[in-house]
PDB file of C-alpha atoms in Angstrom:
ATOM      1  CA  MET A   1       0.000   0.000   0.000  1.00 62.00           C
ATOM      2  CA  THR A   2       1.368   3.363  -0.952  1.00 69.00           C
ATOM      3  CA  PRO A   3       1.297   5.999   1.710  1.00 70.00           C
ATOM      4  CA  SER A   4      -1.547   8.385   1.157  1.00 71.00           C
ATOM      5  CA  GLY A   5      -0.856  12.010   0.536  1.00 79.00           C
ATOM      6  CA  ILE A   6      -3.329  13.088   3.148  1.00 84.00           C
ATOM      7  CA  GLU A   7      -2.177  12.846   6.705  1.00 83.00           C
ATOM      8  CA  LEU A   8      -4.539  13.322   9.583  1.00 84.00           C
ATOM      9  CA  PRO A   9      -2.723  14.744  12.545  1.00 88.00           C
ATOM     10  CA  ILE A  10      -3.357  12.707  15.680  1.00 89.00           C
ATOM     11  CA  THR A  11      -3.367  14.813  18.786  1.00 91.00           C
ATOM     12  CA  GLU A  12      -2.837  13.755  22.371  1.00 91.00           C
ATOM     13  CA  ASP A  13      -6.560  14.403  22.911  1.00 91.00           C
ATOM     14  CA  ASP A  14      -7.414  11.832  20.245  1.00 93.00           C
ATOM     15  CA  ARG A  15      -5.250   9.195  21.861  1.00 94.00           C
ATOM     16  CA  ARG A  16      -6.677   9.833  25.303  1.00 94.00           C
ATOM     17  CA  ILE A  17     -10.267   9.724  24.061  1.00 95.00           C
ATOM     18  CA  ALA A  18      -9.547   6.561  22.117  1.00 95.00           C
ATOM     19  CA  ARG A  19      -8.095   4.839  25.162  1.00 95.00           C
ATOM     20  CA  TYR A  20     -10.985   5.756  27.424  1.00 95.00           C
ATOM     21  CA  THR A  21     -13.423   4.719  24.709  1.00 96.00           C
ATOM     22  CA  ALA A  22     -11.674   1.363  24.442  1.00 95.00           C
ATOM     23  CA  ALA A  23     -12.114   0.849  28.182  1.00 95.00           C
ATOM     24  CA  ALA A  24     -15.792   1.816  27.895  1.00 95.00           C
ATOM     25  CA  ILE A  25     -16.325  -0.581  24.986  1.00 95.00           C
ATOM     26  CA  ALA A  26     -14.707  -3.396  26.960  1.00 94.00           C
ATOM     27  CA  LEU A  27     -17.174  -2.775  29.791  1.00 94.00           C
ATOM     28  CA  THR A  28     -20.078  -2.685  27.328  1.00 92.00           C
ATOM     29  CA  VAL A  29     -19.091  -6.048  25.898  1.00 92.00           C
ATOM     30  CA  ALA A  30     -18.555  -7.574  29.346  1.00 91.00           C
ATOM     31  CA  GLU A  31     -21.930  -6.275  30.452  1.00 90.00           C
ATOM     32  CA  ALA A  32     -23.694  -7.722  27.406  1.00 88.00           C
ATOM     33  CA  ALA A  33     -22.839 -11.154  28.770  1.00 88.00           C
ATOM     34  CA  LEU A  34     -24.628 -10.506  32.054  1.00 87.00           C
ATOM     35  CA  PRO A  35     -28.152 -11.873  32.355  1.00 86.00           C
ATOM     36  CA  SER A  36     -30.816  -9.241  32.958  1.00 81.00           C
ATOM     37  CA  PRO A  37     -34.151  -9.684  34.721  1.00 76.00           C
ATOM     38  CA  LEU A  38     -35.864  -7.318  32.307  1.00 78.00           C
ATOM     39  CA  PRO A  39     -34.640  -6.298  28.863  1.00 74.00           C
ATOM     40  CA  GLY A  40     -33.155  -2.842  29.175  1.00 72.00           C
ATOM     41  CA  ILE A  41     -32.129  -3.046  32.806  1.00 87.00           C
ATOM     42  CA  LYS A  42     -28.349  -3.025  32.852  1.00 88.00           C
ATOM     43  CA  PRO A  43     -25.747  -1.681  35.264  1.00 91.00           C
ATOM     44  CA  GLY A  44     -24.335   0.658  32.613  1.00 91.00           C
ATOM     45  CA  LEU A  45     -20.760   0.114  33.728  1.00 93.00           C
ATOM     46  CA  ALA A  46     -19.380   2.007  30.740  1.00 94.00           C
ATOM     47  CA  ASN A  47     -20.888   5.133  32.254  1.00 95.00           C
ATOM     48  CA  ILE A  48     -18.289   4.942  35.007  1.00 95.00           C
ATOM     49  CA  ILE A  49     -15.690   5.701  32.344  1.00 96.00           C
ATOM     50  CA  VAL A  50     -17.810   8.544  30.969  1.00 96.00           C
ATOM     51  CA  LEU A  51     -18.083  10.005  34.476  1.00 96.00           C
ATOM     52  CA  VAL A  52     -14.346   9.791  35.086  1.00 95.00           C
ATOM     53  CA  VAL A  53     -13.645  11.476  31.756  1.00 96.00           C
ATOM     54  CA  LEU A  54     -16.240  14.152  32.473  1.00 96.00           C
ATOM     55  CA  LEU A  55     -14.784  15.036  35.845  1.00 94.00           C
ATOM     56  CA  ARG A  56     -11.172  14.926  34.704  1.00 93.00           C
ATOM     57  CA  TYR A  57     -11.287  16.308  31.166  1.00 94.00           C
ATOM     58  CA  GLY A  58     -14.642  18.022  30.763  1.00 94.00           C
ATOM     59  CA  TRP A  59     -17.889  17.538  28.926  1.00 95.00           C
ATOM     60  CA  ARG A  60     -16.530  17.581  25.370  1.00 96.00           C
ATOM     61  CA  ASP A  61     -14.319  14.567  25.975  1.00 96.00           C
ATOM     62  CA  ALA A  62     -17.098  12.773  27.853  1.00 96.00           C
ATOM     63  CA  ALA A  63     -19.450  13.292  24.921  1.00 97.00           C
ATOM     64  CA  TRP A  64     -16.889  11.836  22.529  1.00 96.00           C
ATOM     65  CA  VAL A  65     -16.296   8.789  24.711  1.00 97.00           C
ATOM     66  CA  SER A  66     -20.006   8.227  25.316  1.00 97.00           C
ATOM     67  CA  LEU A  67     -21.092   8.474  21.672  1.00 96.00           C
ATOM     68  CA  LEU A  68     -18.128   6.529  20.302  1.00 96.00           C
ATOM     69  CA  ARG A  69     -18.835   3.899  22.919  1.00 96.00           C
ATOM     70  CA  VAL A  70     -22.454   3.543  21.779  1.00 95.00           C
ATOM     71  CA  VAL A  71     -21.547   3.236  18.107  1.00 95.00           C
ATOM     72  CA  ALA A  72     -18.496   1.003  18.467  1.00 95.00           C
ATOM     73  CA  GLY A  73     -19.972  -0.987  21.349  1.00 93.00           C
ATOM     74  CA  SER A  74     -23.094  -1.937  19.419  1.00 92.00           C
ATOM     75  CA  LEU A  75     -20.927  -2.717  16.398  1.00 93.00           C
ATOM     76  CA  VAL A  76     -19.013  -5.232  18.525  1.00 92.00           C
ATOM     77  CA  ILE A  77     -22.153  -6.758  20.048  1.00 89.00           C
ATOM     78  CA  GLY A  78     -23.820  -6.881  16.632  1.00 89.00           C
ATOM     79  CA  GLN A  79     -26.608  -4.448  17.514  1.00 87.00           C
ATOM     80  CA  LEU A  80     -25.730  -1.588  15.214  1.00 90.00           C
ATOM     81  CA  PHE A  81     -28.942   0.051  13.922  1.00 91.00           C
ATOM     82  CA  ALA A  82     -31.077  -2.501  15.786  1.00 90.00           C
ATOM     83  CA  PRO A  83     -33.741  -1.020  18.097  1.00 88.00           C
ATOM     84  CA  GLY A  84     -31.390  -1.501  21.028  1.00 87.00           C
ATOM     85  CA  PHE A  85     -28.837   0.737  19.357  1.00 93.00           C
ATOM     86  CA  PHE A  86     -31.283   3.614  19.014  1.00 93.00           C
ATOM     87  CA  LEU A  87     -32.423   3.166  22.584  1.00 92.00           C
ATOM     88  CA  ALA A  88     -28.801   3.259  23.736  1.00 92.00           C
ATOM     89  CA  LEU A  89     -28.217   6.345  21.615  1.00 95.00           C
ATOM     90  CA  ALA A  90     -31.304   8.087  23.031  1.00 95.00           C
ATOM     91  CA  GLY A  91     -30.098   7.238  26.529  1.00 94.00           C
ATOM     92  CA  ALA A  92     -26.583   8.488  25.807  1.00 96.00           C
ATOM     93  CA  VAL A  93     -27.766  11.750  24.250  1.00 97.00           C
ATOM     94  CA  SER A  94     -30.182  12.578  27.039  1.00 97.00           C
ATOM     95  CA  SER A  95     -27.725  11.667  29.769  1.00 96.00           C
ATOM     96  CA  LEU A  96     -25.071  13.819  28.062  1.00 97.00           C
ATOM     97  CA  ALA A  97     -27.538  16.703  28.204  1.00 97.00           C
ATOM     98  CA  ALA A  98     -27.991  16.020  31.924  1.00 96.00           C
ATOM     99  CA  LEU A  99     -24.221  15.772  32.401  1.00 96.00           C
ATOM    100  CA  PHE A 100     -23.789  19.135  30.710  1.00 96.00           C
ATOM    101  CA  LEU A 101     -26.033  20.722  33.326  1.00 95.00           C
ATOM    102  CA  ALA A 102     -24.931  18.594  36.273  1.00 94.00           C
ATOM    103  CA  VAL A 103     -21.251  19.401  35.855  1.00 92.00           C
ATOM    104  CA  GLN A 104     -22.068  23.088  36.415  1.00 93.00           C
ATOM    105  CA  LEU A 105     -23.179  22.323  39.975  1.00 92.00           C
ATOM    106  CA  PRO A 106     -20.763  23.520  42.664  1.00 93.00           C
ATOM    107  CA  ARG A 107     -18.197  20.757  43.051  1.00 90.00           C
ATOM    108  CA  ARG A 108     -17.844  21.608  46.708  1.00 91.00           C
ATOM    109  CA  TRP A 109     -21.300  20.228  47.533  1.00 92.00           C
ATOM    110  CA  PHE A 110     -22.052  17.847  44.705  1.00 94.00           C
ATOM    111  CA  GLY A 111     -19.812  14.970  43.693  1.00 93.00           C
ATOM    112  CA  ALA A 112     -19.806  12.137  41.201  1.00 94.00           C
ATOM    113  CA  VAL A 113     -22.844  10.444  42.770  1.00 95.00           C
ATOM    114  CA  THR A 114     -25.118  13.415  42.068  1.00 96.00           C
ATOM    115  CA  ILE A 115     -23.872  13.673  38.509  1.00 96.00           C
ATOM    116  CA  SER A 116     -24.264   9.934  38.011  1.00 96.00           C
ATOM    117  CA  LEU A 117     -27.802   9.865  39.408  1.00 96.00           C
ATOM    118  CA  LEU A 118     -28.954  12.792  37.276  1.00 96.00           C
ATOM    119  CA  ALA A 119     -27.468  11.169  34.184  1.00 96.00           C
ATOM    120  CA  ALA A 120     -29.046   7.814  35.024  1.00 96.00           C
ATOM    121  CA  PHE A 121     -32.520   9.332  35.371  1.00 96.00           C
ATOM    122  CA  ALA A 122     -32.074  11.317  32.163  1.00 97.00           C
ATOM    123  CA  HIS A 123     -30.933   8.095  30.496  1.00 96.00           C
ATOM    124  CA  ILE A 124     -34.112   6.159  31.309  1.00 94.00           C
ATOM    125  CA  GLY A 125     -36.193   9.248  30.588  1.00 95.00           C
ATOM    126  CA  GLY A 126     -34.796   9.520  27.079  1.00 95.00           C
ATOM    127  CA  GLN A 127     -35.153   5.817  26.477  1.00 93.00           C
ATOM    128  CA  LEU A 128     -38.747   5.662  27.679  1.00 92.00           C
ATOM    129  CA  LEU A 129     -39.611   8.674  25.542  1.00 94.00           C
ATOM    130  CA  LEU A 130     -38.132   7.088  22.426  1.00 94.00           C
ATOM    131  CA  ALA A 131     -39.785   3.763  23.231  1.00 92.00           C
ATOM    132  CA  ARG A 132     -43.147   5.517  23.669  1.00 91.00           C
ATOM    133  CA  LEU A 133     -42.799   7.521  20.442  1.00 92.00           C
ATOM    134  CA  TRP A 134     -41.402   4.805  18.256  1.00 91.00           C
ATOM    135  CA  LEU A 135     -41.354   1.217  19.522  1.00 87.00           C
ATOM    136  CA  VAL A 136     -44.443   0.905  21.716  1.00 83.00           C
ATOM    137  CA  PRO A 137     -46.846   3.700  20.790  1.00 81.00           C
ATOM    138  CA  HIS A 138     -48.943   3.115  23.882  1.00 76.00           C
ATOM    139  CA  ASP A 139     -48.839   4.582  27.364  1.00 76.00           C
ATOM    140  CA  GLY A 140     -48.338   1.035  28.627  1.00 75.00           C
ATOM    141  CA  VAL A 141     -44.555   1.530  28.467  1.00 82.00           C
ATOM    142  CA  PHE A 142     -44.784   4.003  31.321  1.00 84.00           C
ATOM    143  CA  TYR A 143     -46.097   1.148  33.417  1.00 81.00           C
ATOM    144  CA  LEU A 144     -42.474  -0.035  33.501  1.00 85.00           C
ATOM    145  CA  ALA A 145     -41.107   3.383  34.458  1.00 90.00           C
ATOM    146  CA  PRO A 146     -40.908   2.653  38.211  1.00 92.00           C
ATOM    147  CA  LEU A 147     -38.794  -0.438  37.564  1.00 92.00           C
ATOM    148  CA  PHE A 148     -36.419   1.488  35.321  1.00 93.00           C
ATOM    149  CA  ALA A 149     -36.293   4.332  37.830  1.00 94.00           C
ATOM    150  CA  THR A 150     -35.368   1.864  40.571  1.00 95.00           C
ATOM    151  CA  ALA A 151     -32.580   0.463  38.420  1.00 94.00           C
ATOM    152  CA  ALA A 152     -31.375   3.999  37.656  1.00 95.00           C
ATOM    153  CA  LEU A 153     -31.333   4.808  41.365  1.00 96.00           C
ATOM    154  CA  ILE A 154     -29.338   1.718  42.308  1.00 95.00           C
ATOM    155  CA  PHE A 155     -26.887   1.629  39.421  1.00 95.00           C
ATOM    156  CA  GLY A 156     -26.577   5.418  39.273  1.00 96.00           C
ATOM    157  CA  THR A 157     -25.480   5.452  42.898  1.00 95.00           C
ATOM    158  CA  ILE A 158     -23.094   2.530  42.550  1.00 94.00           C
ATOM    159  CA  ASN A 159     -21.519   3.846  39.341  1.00 95.00           C
ATOM    160  CA  GLY A 160     -21.157   7.280  40.899  1.00 95.00           C
ATOM    161  CA  LEU A 161     -19.430   5.830  43.938  1.00 93.00           C
ATOM    162  CA  ILE A 162     -17.044   3.818  41.787  1.00 93.00           C
ATOM    163  CA  ALA A 163     -16.274   6.863  39.650  1.00 94.00           C
ATOM    164  CA  ALA A 164     -15.713   9.004  42.760  1.00 92.00           C
ATOM    165  CA  ARG A 165     -13.343   6.415  44.105  1.00 90.00           C
ATOM    166  CA  LEU A 166     -11.424   6.066  40.845  1.00 90.00           C
ATOM    167  CA  ILE A 167     -10.990   9.828  40.664  1.00 90.00           C
ATOM    168  CA  ARG A 168      -9.884  10.032  44.284  1.00 87.00           C
ATOM    169  CA  GLN A 169      -7.270   7.364  43.654  1.00 83.00           C
ATOM    170  CA  VAL A 170      -6.033   9.086  40.517  1.00 82.00           C
ATOM    171  CA  GLU A 171      -5.676  12.335  42.400  1.00 81.00           C
ATOM    172  CA  THR A 172      -3.783  10.800  45.285  1.00 76.00           C
ATOM    173  CA  ILE A 173      -1.312   8.980  43.054  1.00 67.00           C
TER     174      ILE A 173
ATOM    175  CA  MET B   1      -1.947  -3.668  29.214  1.00 46.00           C
ATOM    176  CA  LYS B   2      -0.307  -0.297  29.515  1.00 50.00           C
ATOM    177  CA  ALA B   3      -0.635   0.338  25.826  1.00 55.00           C
ATOM    178  CA  VAL B   4      -4.386  -0.257  25.890  1.00 60.00           C
ATOM    179  CA  LEU B   5      -5.661   1.317  29.064  1.00 67.00           C
ATOM    180  CA  PRO B   6      -5.434   4.997  29.865  1.00 71.00           C
ATOM    181  CA  ASP B   7      -2.439   5.599  32.103  1.00 70.00           C
ATOM    182  CA  ASP B   8      -4.408   6.681  35.125  1.00 69.00           C
ATOM    183  CA  LEU B   9      -6.689   3.629  34.985  1.00 69.00           C
ATOM    184  CA  CYS B  10      -3.561   1.453  34.853  1.00 66.00           C
ATOM    185  CA  LYS B  11      -2.358   3.063  38.035  1.00 65.00           C
ATOM    186  CA  ILE B  12      -5.702   2.531  39.699  1.00 63.00           C
ATOM    187  CA  PHE B  13      -5.827  -1.153  38.854  1.00 63.00           C
ATOM    188  CA  SER B  14      -2.268  -1.661  39.993  1.00 62.00           C
ATOM    189  CA  LYS B  15      -3.239  -0.063  43.274  1.00 59.00           C
ATOM    190  CA  ALA B  16      -6.234  -2.363  43.773  1.00 54.00           C
ATOM    191  CA  GLY B  17      -6.724  -3.601  47.291  1.00 52.00           C
ATOM    192  CA  SER B  18      -6.433  -0.283  49.028  1.00 53.00           C
ATOM    193  CA  SER B  19      -9.997  -0.081  50.212  1.00 54.00           C
ATOM    194  CA  GLY B  20     -11.933   2.302  52.367  1.00 60.00           C
ATOM    195  CA  SER B  21     -15.474   3.044  53.375  1.00 76.00           C
ATOM    196  CA  TRP B  22     -17.700   4.262  50.581  1.00 79.00           C
ATOM    197  CA  HIS B  23     -19.553   7.021  52.379  1.00 79.00           C
ATOM    198  CA  LYS B  24     -16.546   9.317  52.263  1.00 84.00           C
ATOM    199  CA  TYR B  25     -17.207   9.732  48.536  1.00 88.00           C
ATOM    200  CA  LEU B  26     -20.635  11.205  49.204  1.00 90.00           C
ATOM    201  CA  LYS B  27     -20.809  14.960  49.705  1.00 91.00           C
ATOM    202  CA  VAL B  28     -23.668  16.826  51.399  1.00 92.00           C
ATOM    203  CA  GLY B  29     -25.373  17.538  48.094  1.00 93.00           C
ATOM    204  CA  ASP B  30     -24.988  13.919  47.062  1.00 93.00           C
ATOM    205  CA  TRP B  31     -26.928  12.763  50.118  1.00 94.00           C
ATOM    206  CA  LEU B  32     -29.605  15.307  49.290  1.00 94.00           C
ATOM    207  CA  VAL B  33     -29.876  14.159  45.683  1.00 94.00           C
ATOM    208  CA  LEU B  34     -29.870  10.521  46.766  1.00 94.00           C
ATOM    209  CA  LEU B  35     -32.685  11.177  49.227  1.00 95.00           C
ATOM    210  CA  LEU B  36     -34.713  13.081  46.630  1.00 95.00           C
ATOM    211  CA  SER B  37     -34.153  10.297  44.108  1.00 95.00           C
ATOM    212  CA  CYS B  38     -35.412   7.682  46.566  1.00 95.00           C
ATOM    213  CA  ALA B  39     -38.530   9.793  47.158  1.00 95.00           C
ATOM    214  CA  LEU B  40     -39.007  10.175  43.409  1.00 93.00           C
ATOM    215  CA  VAL B  41     -38.739   6.429  42.805  1.00 94.00           C
ATOM    216  CA  VAL B  42     -41.140   5.558  45.613  1.00 93.00           C
ATOM    217  CA  SER B  43     -43.666   8.109  44.405  1.00 91.00           C
ATOM    218  CA  SER B  44     -43.331   6.817  40.848  1.00 89.00           C
ATOM    219  CA  TYR B  45     -44.585   3.441  42.075  1.00 88.00           C
ATOM    220  CA  THR B  46     -47.585   4.916  43.842  1.00 84.00           C
ATOM    221  CA  LEU B  47     -48.386   7.324  41.013  1.00 80.00           C
ATOM    222  CA  LEU B  48     -47.964   5.017  38.051  1.00 78.00           C
ATOM    223  CA  TRP B  49     -49.071   1.718  39.513  1.00 76.00           C
ATOM    224  CA  ARG B  50     -52.164   2.962  41.266  1.00 68.00           C
ATOM    225  CA  GLY B  51     -53.854   3.603  37.931  1.00 57.00           C
ATOM    226  CA  GLY B  52     -54.774  -0.077  37.751  1.00 63.00           C
ATOM    227  CA  VAL B  53     -56.916   0.070  40.872  1.00 70.00           C
ATOM    228  CA  ALA B  54     -60.486  -0.786  40.077  1.00 77.00           C
ATOM    229  CA  ASP B  55     -63.349   1.254  41.452  1.00 81.00           C
ATOM    230  CA  ARG B  56     -66.449  -0.402  40.013  1.00 85.00           C
ATOM    231  CA  ALA B  57     -67.683  -3.779  38.865  1.00 90.00           C
ATOM    232  CA  ILE B  58     -69.738  -4.133  35.720  1.00 91.00           C
ATOM    233  CA  VAL B  59     -71.963  -7.162  35.230  1.00 93.00           C
ATOM    234  CA  LYS B  60     -73.138  -7.919  31.701  1.00 93.00           C
ATOM    235  CA  ARG B  61     -75.492 -10.466  30.171  1.00 93.00           C
ATOM    236  CA  ASP B  62     -75.048 -11.128  26.439  1.00 92.00           C
ATOM    237  CA  GLY B  63     -72.801  -8.084  26.305  1.00 88.00           C
ATOM    238  CA  GLN B  64     -75.473  -5.762  27.712  1.00 91.00           C
ATOM    239  CA  THR B  65     -74.654  -4.050  30.983  1.00 92.00           C
ATOM    240  CA  ILE B  66     -77.125  -5.161  33.627  1.00 91.00           C
ATOM    241  CA  ILE B  67     -75.723  -3.560  36.723  1.00 92.00           C
ATOM    242  CA  GLU B  68     -72.795  -1.408  37.774  1.00 90.00           C
ATOM    243  CA  ILE B  69     -71.660  -1.750  41.372  1.00 90.00           C
ATOM    244  CA  SER B  70     -69.170   0.550  43.029  1.00 88.00           C
ATOM    245  CA  LEU B  71     -66.424  -1.291  44.903  1.00 86.00           C
ATOM    246  CA  ASN B  72     -66.856   0.787  48.027  1.00 84.00           C
ATOM    247  CA  SER B  73     -68.942  -1.484  50.201  1.00 83.00           C
ATOM    248  CA  ALA B  74     -69.561  -5.188  50.563  1.00 88.00           C
ATOM    249  CA  ARG B  75     -72.703  -6.652  48.975  1.00 90.00           C
ATOM    250  CA  LYS B  76     -73.950  -9.615  46.968  1.00 92.00           C
ATOM    251  CA  THR B  77     -75.949  -9.338  43.777  1.00 91.00           C
ATOM    252  CA  ARG B  78     -77.964 -12.005  41.992  1.00 93.00           C
ATOM    253  CA  VAL B  79     -78.104 -12.005  38.213  1.00 92.00           C
ATOM    254  CA  GLU B  80     -80.377 -14.280  36.202  1.00 93.00           C
ATOM    255  CA  GLY B  81     -79.068 -16.033  33.109  1.00 92.00           C
ATOM    256  CA  PRO B  82     -80.376 -18.810  30.824  1.00 93.00           C
ATOM    257  CA  LEU B  83     -79.115 -21.541  33.182  1.00 92.00           C
ATOM    258  CA  GLY B  84     -80.059 -19.945  36.461  1.00 92.00           C
ATOM    259  CA  THR B  85     -78.735 -17.488  38.995  1.00 93.00           C
ATOM    260  CA  THR B  86     -75.165 -16.178  39.087  1.00 94.00           C
ATOM    261  CA  VAL B  87     -74.202 -14.563  42.374  1.00 94.00           C
ATOM    262  CA  ILE B  88     -71.675 -11.713  42.258  1.00 94.00           C
ATOM    263  CA  GLU B  89     -69.967 -10.752  45.492  1.00 94.00           C
ATOM    264  CA  VAL B  90     -68.415  -7.333  45.929  1.00 92.00           C
ATOM    265  CA  GLN B  91     -66.113  -6.229  48.737  1.00 90.00           C
ATOM    266  CA  PRO B  92     -64.179  -2.980  49.080  1.00 87.00           C
ATOM    267  CA  GLY B  93     -61.666  -2.930  46.195  1.00 84.00           C
ATOM    268  CA  ARG B  94     -62.502  -6.352  44.752  1.00 89.00           C
ATOM    269  CA  ALA B  95     -65.222  -8.522  43.277  1.00 92.00           C
ATOM    270  CA  ARG B  96     -65.769 -12.173  42.372  1.00 94.00           C
ATOM    271  CA  VAL B  97     -68.303 -14.588  41.004  1.00 94.00           C
ATOM    272  CA  PHE B  98     -69.552 -16.223  44.172  1.00 94.00           C
ATOM    273  CA  SER B  99     -71.548 -18.958  42.490  1.00 93.00           C
ATOM    274  CA  ASP B 100     -72.649 -19.859  38.985  1.00 93.00           C
ATOM    275  CA  PRO B 101     -74.772 -22.648  37.529  1.00 93.00           C
ATOM    276  CA  GLY B 102     -72.234 -23.317  34.739  1.00 90.00           C
ATOM    277  CA  PRO B 103     -70.823 -26.863  34.520  1.00 92.00           C
ATOM    278  CA  ARG B 104     -67.111 -26.111  34.742  1.00 91.00           C
ATOM    279  CA  GLN B 105     -67.105 -23.205  37.209  1.00 92.00           C
ATOM    280  CA  TYR B 106     -64.194 -21.409  35.538  1.00 92.00           C
ATOM    281  CA  CYS B 107     -65.419 -17.957  36.507  1.00 91.00           C
ATOM    282  CA  VAL B 108     -65.926 -19.018  40.121  1.00 93.00           C
ATOM    283  CA  GLN B 109     -62.475 -20.583  40.350  1.00 93.00           C
ATOM    284  CA  GLN B 110     -60.926 -17.386  39.054  1.00 90.00           C
ATOM    285  CA  GLY B 111     -61.457 -15.959  42.527  1.00 91.00           C
ATOM    286  CA  TRP B 112     -61.221 -12.325  43.471  1.00 92.00           C
ATOM    287  CA  LEU B 113     -60.639  -9.762  40.728  1.00 89.00           C
ATOM    288  CA  THR B 114     -58.744  -6.699  41.903  1.00 85.00           C
ATOM    289  CA  ARG B 115     -57.224  -4.888  38.924  1.00 82.00           C
ATOM    290  CA  ALA B 116     -59.045  -2.673  36.466  1.00 81.00           C
ATOM    291  CA  GLY B 117     -59.599  -4.568  33.243  1.00 80.00           C
ATOM    292  CA  ALA B 118     -59.822  -7.966  34.918  1.00 85.00           C
ATOM    293  CA  VAL B 119     -62.703 -10.084  33.624  1.00 89.00           C
ATOM    294  CA  ALA B 120     -64.429 -13.270  34.787  1.00 91.00           C
ATOM    295  CA  ILE B 121     -66.558 -14.862  32.091  1.00 92.00           C
ATOM    296  CA  CYS B 122     -69.338 -17.302  32.922  1.00 92.00           C
ATOM    297  CA  ALA B 123     -69.968 -18.271  29.326  1.00 92.00           C
ATOM    298  CA  PRO B 124     -72.623 -20.990  29.864  1.00 93.00           C
ATOM    299  CA  ASN B 125     -74.814 -18.550  31.752  1.00 93.00           C
ATOM    300  CA  HIS B 126     -73.997 -15.632  29.383  1.00 93.00           C
ATOM    301  CA  ILE B 127     -72.743 -13.507  32.311  1.00 93.00           C
ATOM    302  CA  THR B 128     -69.490 -11.538  32.517  1.00 93.00           C
ATOM    303  CA  LEU B 129     -68.088  -9.646  35.466  1.00 92.00           C
ATOM    304  CA  GLU B 130     -65.491  -7.016  34.749  1.00 89.00           C
ATOM    305  CA  LEU B 131     -63.720  -4.369  36.771  1.00 87.00           C
ATOM    306  CA  ASN B 132     -63.265  -0.833  35.601  1.00 82.00           C
ATOM    307  CA  GLY B 133     -60.922   1.856  36.846  1.00 75.00           C
ATOM    308  CA  ARG B 134     -60.574   5.578  36.547  1.00 65.00           C
ATOM    309  CA  GLY B 135     -59.329   7.243  33.431  1.00 52.00           C
ATOM    310  CA  GLU B 136     -59.055   5.711  30.004  1.00 49.00           C
ATOM    311  CA  ALA B 137     -60.587   2.487  28.871  1.00 49.00           C
ATOM    312  CA  SER B 138     -58.257  -0.226  30.092  1.00 51.00           C
ATOM    313  CA  TYR B 139     -56.438  -2.732  27.932  1.00 58.00           C
ATOM    314  CA  ASP B 140     -57.126  -6.461  27.867  1.00 59.00           C
ATOM    315  CA  SER B 141     -53.573  -7.490  28.564  1.00 59.00           C
ATOM    316  CA  LEU B 142     -49.984  -6.347  28.318  1.00 56.00           C
ATOM    317  CA  GLY B 143     -47.300  -8.610  26.897  1.00 61.00           C
ATOM    318  CA  TYR B 144     -43.589  -8.018  27.081  1.00 59.00           C
TER     319      TYR B 144
END
């Protein structure tokens, strides 16, 4: 293969985002193997990575990692452009919107757990909305909302705690 | 490993084992948000799952409504069909077919109906008992 004339400069930002995205994809794939009591209820472990990136490098990087994770992760699992992909995308977009607002909160009072919980609730909100508009055009989907909200509460808290701990350890190293 | 993972994650994993209590990662605002979230989740159950509560029983013969009974107080109602008398029993919040002249007794064995949209059908005697709730017409069933 002859070297192409066009060369895309790779910045340090690109490398960092790529590495975090790789970690997030690995968690997505690992999580896909876990059994779930109800389709759609997952721990969302990849969001721990998104949280760490958000708190260390800002929202722009977190958005890159989150969206790349959704696209590449579903490519690996074989879900690209399946309904699950669009639900994941809706969840990612709405939780990124929540992250954008949540990261403005005073860091002195609010830590990773708050940010994680807000993102988790936005995530299920976006998914339920898309499901209502597109997949199940019936208010019956909202019947499941309490279950999803419970999952968001539990996993949002746990993921936030893990992210807080990872960041604390990074900072003390 | 080092080439794949971000450097700081590498450091974290190599430092695994240094544990501590988790509550030190929660700030004042985090507790507040956690508390509010718990309240939100609990209220979502009561708000969204109460909609299925039935408030009246409707008894039909050949599809025609014969009697509507509110589920507020306990009473028994007799309804005549082609085979004989079907007895409907109502108690606060629930209703059942108490007795029916039908041969197989399916509607009697169904027991108490509590949710809006639930139906007991006594086909041989042409009688149905169904529960109705507030709001929109309820669905027959939900499948996931």
